[in-house]
Amino acid sequence: MRPALFAALHRLVASQGLPLHRGEPEVPYLRTLAPAIYALFGIDETYEFMARTLGEDPAPLIEAGTSSDDWLRRVSDAFSLVCELPYYTAPGLEDTGPAGMSRGAAVLGGLARAEALRAECARAFGALRGRVPEHRLTRSVADYLAKTPKRLAAERAHAQGPDYAREATRAEALDATTCRAFSHMLYLGEVCRLAEMVGERGLAGELRARLAAIAGEVERESALRVLPLRPLVAVQAGAGLLALAAI
């Protein structure tokens, strides 16, 4: 760990007029090093988390290999940095004030919303059964529908733990309940594209209207704004240079 680098990264983000993301980590088993900075993880942490929360062998849910960082740490004293920037942000995602609900309640509310979106996706995809082509969108949706239930179940079990008993910050609550919906609606968008591909214009129109409604909900709840590209690239390039200087 290099705490001096953490402070430099925070200054870099601030210099570009960007907020730090203070919501939930990308996956619940990440180890926090500093605000918006987490330790990298390998496939073994993913496996152990899924095995612990599901109580079964999660290997069928894990098709990818581990990261290059994980491999490098096994053969050398490597240092790796992954700098991820969002396409959008919202004022609430940097608000650390109390949300008036527990962190667990926020996470469980977001998981329920995600499951509802998955069910919508399954119904729409089912209406196209037997007619969709062998295509990357078809494979993407099928994989999402097959694996999401157990992934959500693992997060649901994890959210019962003691770390989730405390009051959530507004950033954590917004991220868990509202921003989570964004990634799941993308798969509904893929089904919409498949419906257009096979000439199901009626279904495609219904899905477009539904996607607009979901996007409207997210916008109203979060006041999100799309971020300009230049400062995002500046932070990624600057983070690389700062990491090189640190080692």
PDB file of C-alpha atoms in Angstrom:
ATOM      1  CA  MET A   1       0.000   0.000   0.000  1.00  0.00           C
ATOM      2  CA  ARG A   2       1.136   3.546  -0.762  1.00  0.00           C
ATOM      3  CA  PRO A   3      -0.936   6.081   1.240  1.00  0.00           C
ATOM      4  CA  ALA A   4       0.899   9.016  -0.349  1.00  0.00           C
ATOM      5  CA  LEU A   5      -0.380   7.828  -3.719  1.00  0.00           C
ATOM      6  CA  PHE A   6      -3.950   7.736  -2.388  1.00  0.00           C
ATOM      7  CA  ALA A   7      -3.777  11.425  -1.460  1.00  0.00           C
ATOM      8  CA  ALA A   8      -2.238  12.284  -4.838  1.00  0.00           C
ATOM      9  CA  LEU A   9      -5.027  10.451  -6.666  1.00  0.00           C
ATOM     10  CA  HIS A  10      -7.644  12.347  -4.663  1.00  0.00           C
ATOM     11  CA  ARG A  11      -5.969  15.652  -5.573  1.00  0.00           C
ATOM     12  CA  LEU A  12      -5.858  14.621  -9.231  1.00  0.00           C
ATOM     13  CA  VAL A  13      -9.591  13.918  -9.297  1.00  0.00           C
ATOM     14  CA  ALA A  14     -10.345  17.228  -7.575  1.00  0.00           C
ATOM     15  CA  SER A  15      -8.112  19.111 -10.048  1.00  0.00           C
ATOM     16  CA  GLN A  16     -10.350  17.940 -12.883  1.00  0.00           C
ATOM     17  CA  GLY A  17     -13.514  19.059 -11.133  1.00  0.00           C
ATOM     18  CA  LEU A  18     -14.719  15.482 -10.657  1.00  0.00           C
ATOM     19  CA  PRO A  19     -16.283  14.024  -7.508  1.00  0.00           C
ATOM     20  CA  LEU A  20     -15.097  10.919  -5.703  1.00  0.00           C
ATOM     21  CA  HIS A  21     -17.492   8.000  -5.845  1.00  0.00           C
ATOM     22  CA  ARG A  22     -18.579   7.392  -2.238  1.00  0.00           C
ATOM     23  CA  GLY A  23     -21.206   4.758  -2.930  1.00  0.00           C
ATOM     24  CA  GLU A  24     -20.959   0.988  -2.697  1.00  0.00           C
ATOM     25  CA  PRO A  25     -17.887  -0.798  -4.112  1.00  0.00           C
ATOM     26  CA  GLU A  26     -18.214  -2.549  -7.461  1.00  0.00           C
ATOM     27  CA  VAL A  27     -18.381  -5.927  -5.717  1.00  0.00           C
ATOM     28  CA  PRO A  28     -19.165  -6.294  -1.996  1.00  0.00           C
ATOM     29  CA  TYR A  29     -15.973  -8.095  -1.007  1.00  0.00           C
ATOM     30  CA  LEU A  30     -13.557  -5.325  -2.029  1.00  0.00           C
ATOM     31  CA  ARG A  31     -11.224  -4.078   0.708  1.00  0.00           C
ATOM     32  CA  THR A  32     -11.324  -0.287   1.119  1.00  0.00           C
ATOM     33  CA  LEU A  33      -7.909   1.401   1.311  1.00  0.00           C
ATOM     34  CA  ALA A  34      -9.145   5.011   1.187  1.00  0.00           C
ATOM     35  CA  PRO A  35     -12.304   6.762  -0.014  1.00  0.00           C
ATOM     36  CA  ALA A  36     -13.002   5.501  -3.567  1.00  0.00           C
ATOM     37  CA  ILE A  37      -9.765   3.436  -3.541  1.00  0.00           C
ATOM     38  CA  TYR A  38      -9.854  -0.350  -3.167  1.00  0.00           C
ATOM     39  CA  ALA A  39      -7.415  -3.236  -3.118  1.00  0.00           C
ATOM     40  CA  LEU A  40      -7.363  -5.227  -6.348  1.00  0.00           C
ATOM     41  CA  PHE A  41      -8.813  -8.718  -6.107  1.00  0.00           C
ATOM     42  CA  GLY A  42      -8.319 -12.009  -7.887  1.00  0.00           C
ATOM     43  CA  ILE A  43     -10.541 -14.865  -8.903  1.00  0.00           C
ATOM     44  CA  ASP A  44      -9.865 -16.624  -5.597  1.00  0.00           C
ATOM     45  CA  GLU A  45     -11.616 -13.827  -3.658  1.00  0.00           C
ATOM     46  CA  THR A  46     -14.558 -14.062  -6.051  1.00  0.00           C
ATOM     47  CA  TYR A  47     -14.738 -17.820  -5.622  1.00  0.00           C
ATOM     48  CA  GLU A  48     -14.536 -17.668  -1.830  1.00  0.00           C
ATOM     49  CA  PHE A  49     -17.199 -14.978  -1.621  1.00  0.00           C
ATOM     50  CA  MET A  50     -19.624 -16.938  -3.808  1.00  0.00           C
ATOM     51  CA  ALA A  51     -18.925 -20.222  -2.030  1.00  0.00           C
ATOM     52  CA  ARG A  52     -19.458 -18.627   1.388  1.00  0.00           C
ATOM     53  CA  THR A  53     -22.674 -16.817   0.538  1.00  0.00           C
ATOM     54  CA  LEU A  54     -24.258 -19.509  -1.642  1.00  0.00           C
ATOM     55  CA  GLY A  55     -23.094 -22.548   0.309  1.00  0.00           C
ATOM     56  CA  GLU A  56     -22.224 -24.419  -2.885  1.00  0.00           C
ATOM     57  CA  ASP A  57     -19.494 -24.695  -5.489  1.00  0.00           C
ATOM     58  CA  PRO A  58     -19.734 -21.460  -7.548  1.00  0.00           C
ATOM     59  CA  ALA A  59     -17.455 -22.688 -10.356  1.00  0.00           C
ATOM     60  CA  PRO A  60     -20.329 -22.833 -12.932  1.00  0.00           C
ATOM     61  CA  LEU A  61     -20.890 -19.109 -12.355  1.00  0.00           C
ATOM     62  CA  ILE A  62     -17.222 -18.201 -12.946  1.00  0.00           C
ATOM     63  CA  GLU A  63     -16.095 -18.594 -16.532  1.00  0.00           C
ATOM     64  CA  ALA A  64     -13.368 -15.963 -16.615  1.00  0.00           C
ATOM     65  CA  GLY A  65      -9.807 -16.415 -15.473  1.00  0.00           C
ATOM     66  CA  THR A  66      -8.127 -14.169 -12.964  1.00  0.00           C
ATOM     67  CA  SER A  67      -6.610 -10.743 -13.561  1.00  0.00           C
ATOM     68  CA  SER A  68      -3.125 -10.021 -14.832  1.00  0.00           C
ATOM     69  CA  ASP A  69      -2.382  -8.402 -11.465  1.00  0.00           C
ATOM     70  CA  ASP A  70      -3.300 -11.588  -9.629  1.00  0.00           C
ATOM     71  CA  TRP A  71      -1.001 -13.615 -11.897  1.00  0.00           C
ATOM     72  CA  LEU A  72       1.871 -11.119 -11.595  1.00  0.00           C
ATOM     73  CA  ARG A  73       1.740 -11.191  -7.797  1.00  0.00           C
ATOM     74  CA  ARG A  74       2.452 -14.906  -7.951  1.00  0.00           C
ATOM     75  CA  VAL A  75       5.644 -14.492  -9.996  1.00  0.00           C
ATOM     76  CA  SER A  76       7.035 -11.082  -8.991  1.00  0.00           C
ATOM     77  CA  ASP A  77       6.754  -8.120  -6.647  1.00  0.00           C
ATOM     78  CA  ALA A  78       4.350  -6.369  -9.000  1.00  0.00           C
ATOM     79  CA  PHE A  79       2.434  -3.119  -8.583  1.00  0.00           C
ATOM     80  CA  SER A  80      -0.794  -2.662 -10.518  1.00  0.00           C
ATOM     81  CA  LEU A  81      -3.274   0.173 -10.837  1.00  0.00           C
ATOM     82  CA  VAL A  82      -6.760   0.067 -12.336  1.00  0.00           C
ATOM     83  CA  CYS A  83      -8.304   3.519 -12.782  1.00  0.00           C
ATOM     84  CA  GLU A  84     -12.026   3.368 -13.502  1.00  0.00           C
ATOM     85  CA  LEU A  85     -14.062   6.464 -14.285  1.00  0.00           C
ATOM     86  CA  PRO A  86     -17.837   6.633 -14.759  1.00  0.00           C
ATOM     87  CA  TYR A  87     -19.688   7.999 -17.772  1.00  0.00           C
ATOM     88  CA  TYR A  88     -22.032   9.824 -15.430  1.00  0.00           C
ATOM     89  CA  THR A  89     -22.307  10.914 -11.829  1.00  0.00           C
ATOM     90  CA  ALA A  90     -24.876  12.401  -9.481  1.00  0.00           C
ATOM     91  CA  PRO A  91     -24.555  14.864  -6.575  1.00  0.00           C
ATOM     92  CA  GLY A  92     -25.744  12.239  -4.099  1.00  0.00           C
ATOM     93  CA  LEU A  93     -22.867   9.888  -4.878  1.00  0.00           C
ATOM     94  CA  GLU A  94     -20.482  12.051  -2.855  1.00  0.00           C
ATOM     95  CA  ASP A  95     -22.912  12.770   0.003  1.00  0.00           C
ATOM     96  CA  THR A  96     -21.750  11.037   3.182  1.00  0.00           C
ATOM     97  CA  GLY A  97     -24.629  12.312   5.311  1.00  0.00           C
ATOM     98  CA  PRO A  98     -27.016   9.818   6.946  1.00  0.00           C
ATOM     99  CA  ALA A  99     -29.628   8.233   4.664  1.00  0.00           C
ATOM    100  CA  GLY A 100     -32.177   7.326   7.323  1.00  0.00           C
ATOM    101  CA  MET A 101     -32.006   3.613   6.514  1.00  0.00           C
ATOM    102  CA  SER A 102     -29.567   0.834   7.220  1.00  0.00           C
ATOM    103  CA  ARG A 103     -26.960  -0.094   4.655  1.00  0.00           C
ATOM    104  CA  GLY A 104     -28.500  -3.567   4.522  1.00  0.00           C
ATOM    105  CA  ALA A 105     -31.978  -2.210   3.796  1.00  0.00           C
ATOM    106  CA  ALA A 106     -30.593  -0.076   0.975  1.00  0.00           C
ATOM    107  CA  VAL A 107     -28.732  -2.995  -0.578  1.00  0.00           C
ATOM    108  CA  LEU A 108     -31.714  -5.325  -0.274  1.00  0.00           C
ATOM    109  CA  GLY A 109     -33.973  -2.709  -1.852  1.00  0.00           C
ATOM    110  CA  GLY A 110     -31.605  -2.399  -4.781  1.00  0.00           C
ATOM    111  CA  LEU A 111     -31.402  -6.170  -5.155  1.00  0.00           C
ATOM    112  CA  ALA A 112     -35.199  -6.419  -5.261  1.00  0.00           C
ATOM    113  CA  ARG A 113     -35.254  -3.792  -7.989  1.00  0.00           C
ATOM    114  CA  ALA A 114     -32.564  -5.665  -9.918  1.00  0.00           C
ATOM    115  CA  GLU A 115     -34.518  -8.919  -9.661  1.00  0.00           C
ATOM    116  CA  ALA A 116     -37.643  -7.201 -10.991  1.00  0.00           C
ATOM    117  CA  LEU A 117     -35.692  -5.902 -13.987  1.00  0.00           C
ATOM    118  CA  ARG A 118     -34.221  -9.352 -14.583  1.00  0.00           C
ATOM    119  CA  ALA A 119     -37.756 -10.812 -14.549  1.00  0.00           C
ATOM    120  CA  GLU A 120     -38.870  -8.233 -17.140  1.00  0.00           C
ATOM    121  CA  CYS A 121     -35.884  -9.137 -19.278  1.00  0.00           C
ATOM    122  CA  ALA A 122     -36.673 -12.861 -18.972  1.00  0.00           C
ATOM    123  CA  ARG A 123     -40.290 -12.356 -20.059  1.00  0.00           C
ATOM    124  CA  ALA A 124     -39.330 -10.276 -23.080  1.00  0.00           C
ATOM    125  CA  PHE A 125     -36.524 -12.636 -24.087  1.00  0.00           C
ATOM    126  CA  GLY A 126     -38.886 -15.593 -23.663  1.00  0.00           C
ATOM    127  CA  ALA A 127     -41.288 -14.017 -26.171  1.00  0.00           C
ATOM    128  CA  LEU A 128     -38.480 -14.240 -28.752  1.00  0.00           C
ATOM    129  CA  ARG A 129     -37.563 -17.846 -27.977  1.00  0.00           C
ATOM    130  CA  GLY A 130     -36.627 -19.845 -31.042  1.00  0.00           C
ATOM    131  CA  ARG A 131     -36.366 -16.807 -33.296  1.00  0.00           C
ATOM    132  CA  VAL A 132     -33.292 -14.945 -32.102  1.00  0.00           C
ATOM    133  CA  PRO A 133     -30.128 -15.561 -34.138  1.00  0.00           C
ATOM    134  CA  GLU A 134     -26.812 -16.906 -32.857  1.00  0.00           C
ATOM    135  CA  HIS A 135     -25.460 -13.479 -32.001  1.00  0.00           C
ATOM    136  CA  ARG A 136     -23.403 -11.788 -29.293  1.00  0.00           C
ATOM    137  CA  LEU A 137     -26.536 -10.061 -27.968  1.00  0.00           C
ATOM    138  CA  THR A 138     -28.316 -13.397 -27.663  1.00  0.00           C
ATOM    139  CA  ARG A 139     -25.371 -14.900 -25.804  1.00  0.00           C
ATOM    140  CA  SER A 140     -25.109 -11.855 -23.536  1.00  0.00           C
ATOM    141  CA  VAL A 141     -28.761 -11.919 -22.500  1.00  0.00           C
ATOM    142  CA  ALA A 142     -28.837 -15.699 -22.058  1.00  0.00           C
ATOM    143  CA  ASP A 143     -25.747 -15.587 -19.840  1.00  0.00           C
ATOM    144  CA  TYR A 144     -27.194 -12.720 -17.786  1.00  0.00           C
ATOM    145  CA  LEU A 145     -30.495 -14.512 -17.241  1.00  0.00           C
ATOM    146  CA  ALA A 146     -28.805 -17.786 -16.311  1.00  0.00           C
ATOM    147  CA  LYS A 147     -26.289 -16.421 -13.801  1.00  0.00           C
ATOM    148  CA  THR A 148     -27.909 -13.362 -12.251  1.00  0.00           C
ATOM    149  CA  PRO A 149     -30.262 -15.167  -9.809  1.00  0.00           C
ATOM    150  CA  LYS A 150     -27.409 -16.777  -7.880  1.00  0.00           C
ATOM    151  CA  ARG A 151     -25.272 -13.664  -8.046  1.00  0.00           C
ATOM    152  CA  LEU A 152     -28.117 -11.669  -6.517  1.00  0.00           C
ATOM    153  CA  ALA A 153     -28.674 -14.422  -3.942  1.00  0.00           C
ATOM    154  CA  ALA A 154     -25.015 -14.209  -2.924  1.00  0.00           C
ATOM    155  CA  GLU A 155     -25.250 -10.448  -2.435  1.00  0.00           C
ATOM    156  CA  ARG A 156     -28.528 -10.840  -0.549  1.00  0.00           C
ATOM    157  CA  ALA A 157     -26.944 -13.278   1.895  1.00  0.00           C
ATOM    158  CA  HIS A 158     -23.895 -11.042   2.307  1.00  0.00           C
ATOM    159  CA  ALA A 159     -26.103  -8.040   3.111  1.00  0.00           C
ATOM    160  CA  GLN A 160     -27.330  -9.824   6.239  1.00  0.00           C
ATOM    161  CA  GLY A 161     -23.847  -9.464   7.772  1.00  0.00           C
ATOM    162  CA  PRO A 162     -22.819  -7.072  10.561  1.00  0.00           C
ATOM    163  CA  ASP A 163     -21.156  -4.602   8.166  1.00  0.00           C
ATOM    164  CA  TYR A 164     -24.610  -3.775   6.812  1.00  0.00           C
ATOM    165  CA  ALA A 165     -26.319  -3.082  10.145  1.00  0.00           C
ATOM    166  CA  ARG A 166     -25.073   0.510  10.410  1.00  0.00           C
ATOM    167  CA  GLU A 167     -26.898   3.460   8.883  1.00  0.00           C
ATOM    168  CA  ALA A 168     -26.147   3.962   5.202  1.00  0.00           C
ATOM    169  CA  THR A 169     -24.762   7.195   3.860  1.00  0.00           C
ATOM    170  CA  ARG A 170     -26.841   8.943   1.226  1.00  0.00           C
ATOM    171  CA  ALA A 171     -24.195   7.994  -1.335  1.00  0.00           C
ATOM    172  CA  GLU A 172     -24.399   4.314  -0.431  1.00  0.00           C
ATOM    173  CA  ALA A 173     -28.197   4.343  -0.436  1.00  0.00           C
ATOM    174  CA  LEU A 174     -28.421   6.094  -3.806  1.00  0.00           C
ATOM    175  CA  ASP A 175     -25.854   3.773  -5.344  1.00  0.00           C
ATOM    176  CA  ALA A 176     -27.510   0.626  -3.985  1.00  0.00           C
ATOM    177  CA  THR A 177     -31.128   1.485  -4.723  1.00  0.00           C
ATOM    178  CA  THR A 178     -30.991   3.610  -7.880  1.00  0.00           C
ATOM    179  CA  CYS A 179     -27.691   3.292  -9.709  1.00  0.00           C
ATOM    180  CA  ARG A 180     -27.888  -0.504  -9.548  1.00  0.00           C
ATOM    181  CA  ALA A 181     -30.908  -0.347 -11.860  1.00  0.00           C
ATOM    182  CA  PHE A 182     -28.834   1.205 -14.630  1.00  0.00           C
ATOM    183  CA  SER A 183     -26.651  -1.822 -15.354  1.00  0.00           C
ATOM    184  CA  HIS A 184     -29.645  -4.177 -15.358  1.00  0.00           C
ATOM    185  CA  MET A 185     -31.659  -2.061 -17.767  1.00  0.00           C
ATOM    186  CA  LEU A 186     -28.851  -2.440 -20.309  1.00  0.00           C
ATOM    187  CA  TYR A 187     -29.821  -6.086 -20.793  1.00  0.00           C
ATOM    188  CA  LEU A 188     -33.421  -5.063 -21.409  1.00  0.00           C
ATOM    189  CA  GLY A 189     -31.980  -2.779 -24.077  1.00  0.00           C
ATOM    190  CA  GLU A 190     -30.220  -5.761 -25.651  1.00  0.00           C
ATOM    191  CA  VAL A 191     -33.528  -7.648 -25.800  1.00  0.00           C
ATOM    192  CA  CYS A 192     -35.063  -4.591 -27.491  1.00  0.00           C
ATOM    193  CA  ARG A 193     -32.340  -4.714 -30.146  1.00  0.00           C
ATOM    194  CA  LEU A 194     -32.938  -8.436 -30.655  1.00  0.00           C
ATOM    195  CA  ALA A 195     -36.682  -7.813 -31.054  1.00  0.00           C
ATOM    196  CA  GLU A 196     -35.944  -5.269 -33.782  1.00  0.00           C
ATOM    197  CA  MET A 197     -33.517  -7.715 -35.372  1.00  0.00           C
ATOM    198  CA  VAL A 198     -36.217 -10.391 -35.813  1.00  0.00           C
ATOM    199  CA  GLY A 199     -38.948  -7.954 -36.871  1.00  0.00           C
ATOM    200  CA  GLU A 200     -40.908  -7.881 -33.587  1.00  0.00           C
ATOM    201  CA  ARG A 201     -41.590  -4.172 -33.870  1.00  0.00           C
ATOM    202  CA  GLY A 202     -44.453  -4.197 -31.407  1.00  0.00           C
ATOM    203  CA  LEU A 203     -42.366  -5.738 -28.640  1.00  0.00           C
ATOM    204  CA  ALA A 204     -39.423  -3.503 -29.551  1.00  0.00           C
ATOM    205  CA  GLY A 205     -41.641  -0.444 -29.194  1.00  0.00           C
ATOM    206  CA  GLU A 206     -42.916  -1.606 -25.802  1.00  0.00           C
ATOM    207  CA  LEU A 207     -39.379  -2.176 -24.600  1.00  0.00           C
ATOM    208  CA  ARG A 208     -38.203   1.231 -25.828  1.00  0.00           C
ATOM    209  CA  ALA A 209     -41.014   2.858 -23.881  1.00  0.00           C
ATOM    210  CA  ARG A 210     -40.139   0.814 -20.795  1.00  0.00           C
ATOM    211  CA  LEU A 211     -36.458   1.713 -21.082  1.00  0.00           C
ATOM    212  CA  ALA A 212     -37.358   5.405 -21.325  1.00  0.00           C
ATOM    213  CA  ALA A 213     -39.490   5.042 -18.194  1.00  0.00           C
ATOM    214  CA  ILE A 214     -36.712   3.321 -16.222  1.00  0.00           C
ATOM    215  CA  ALA A 215     -34.155   5.883 -17.371  1.00  0.00           C
ATOM    216  CA  GLY A 216     -36.552   8.636 -16.323  1.00  0.00           C
ATOM    217  CA  GLU A 217     -36.884   7.075 -12.867  1.00  0.00           C
ATOM    218  CA  VAL A 218     -33.104   6.919 -12.470  1.00  0.00           C
ATOM    219  CA  GLU A 219     -32.706  10.520 -13.598  1.00  0.00           C
ATOM    220  CA  ARG A 220     -35.418  11.798 -11.241  1.00  0.00           C
ATOM    221  CA  GLU A 221     -34.069   9.891  -8.250  1.00  0.00           C
ATOM    222  CA  SER A 222     -30.431  10.791  -8.800  1.00  0.00           C
ATOM    223  CA  ALA A 223     -30.224  14.065 -10.786  1.00  0.00           C
ATOM    224  CA  LEU A 224     -27.464  12.348 -12.756  1.00  0.00           C
ATOM    225  CA  ARG A 225     -25.331  14.194 -15.260  1.00  0.00           C
ATOM    226  CA  VAL A 226     -23.171  12.874 -18.063  1.00  0.00           C
ATOM    227  CA  LEU A 227     -19.489  13.671 -17.555  1.00  0.00           C
ATOM    228  CA  PRO A 228     -17.331  15.255 -20.266  1.00  0.00           C
ATOM    229  CA  LEU A 229     -14.694  12.966 -21.738  1.00  0.00           C
ATOM    230  CA  ARG A 230     -11.591  15.167 -21.371  1.00  0.00           C
ATOM    231  CA  PRO A 231     -11.330  15.219 -17.541  1.00  0.00           C
ATOM    232  CA  LEU A 232     -11.998  11.467 -17.413  1.00  0.00           C
ATOM    233  CA  VAL A 233      -9.089  10.795 -19.757  1.00  0.00           C
ATOM    234  CA  ALA A 234      -6.938  13.288 -17.848  1.00  0.00           C
ATOM    235  CA  VAL A 235      -7.529  11.411 -14.589  1.00  0.00           C
ATOM    236  CA  GLN A 236      -6.712   8.052 -16.147  1.00  0.00           C
ATOM    237  CA  ALA A 237      -3.517   9.335 -17.754  1.00  0.00           C
ATOM    238  CA  GLY A 238      -2.544  11.240 -14.635  1.00  0.00           C
ATOM    239  CA  ALA A 239      -3.170   8.221 -12.413  1.00  0.00           C
ATOM    240  CA  GLY A 240      -0.758   6.193 -14.498  1.00  0.00           C
ATOM    241  CA  LEU A 241       1.933   8.856 -14.232  1.00  0.00           C
ATOM    242  CA  LEU A 242       1.428   9.206 -10.481  1.00  0.00           C
ATOM    243  CA  ALA A 243       1.700   5.436 -10.058  1.00  0.00           C
ATOM    244  CA  LEU A 244       4.953   5.374 -12.033  1.00  0.00           C
ATOM    245  CA  ALA A 245       6.345   8.178  -9.885  1.00  0.00           C
ATOM    246  CA  ALA A 246       5.325   6.327  -6.716  1.00  0.00           C
ATOM    247  CA  ILE A 247       7.345   3.233  -7.617  1.00  0.00           C
TER     248      ILE A 247
END
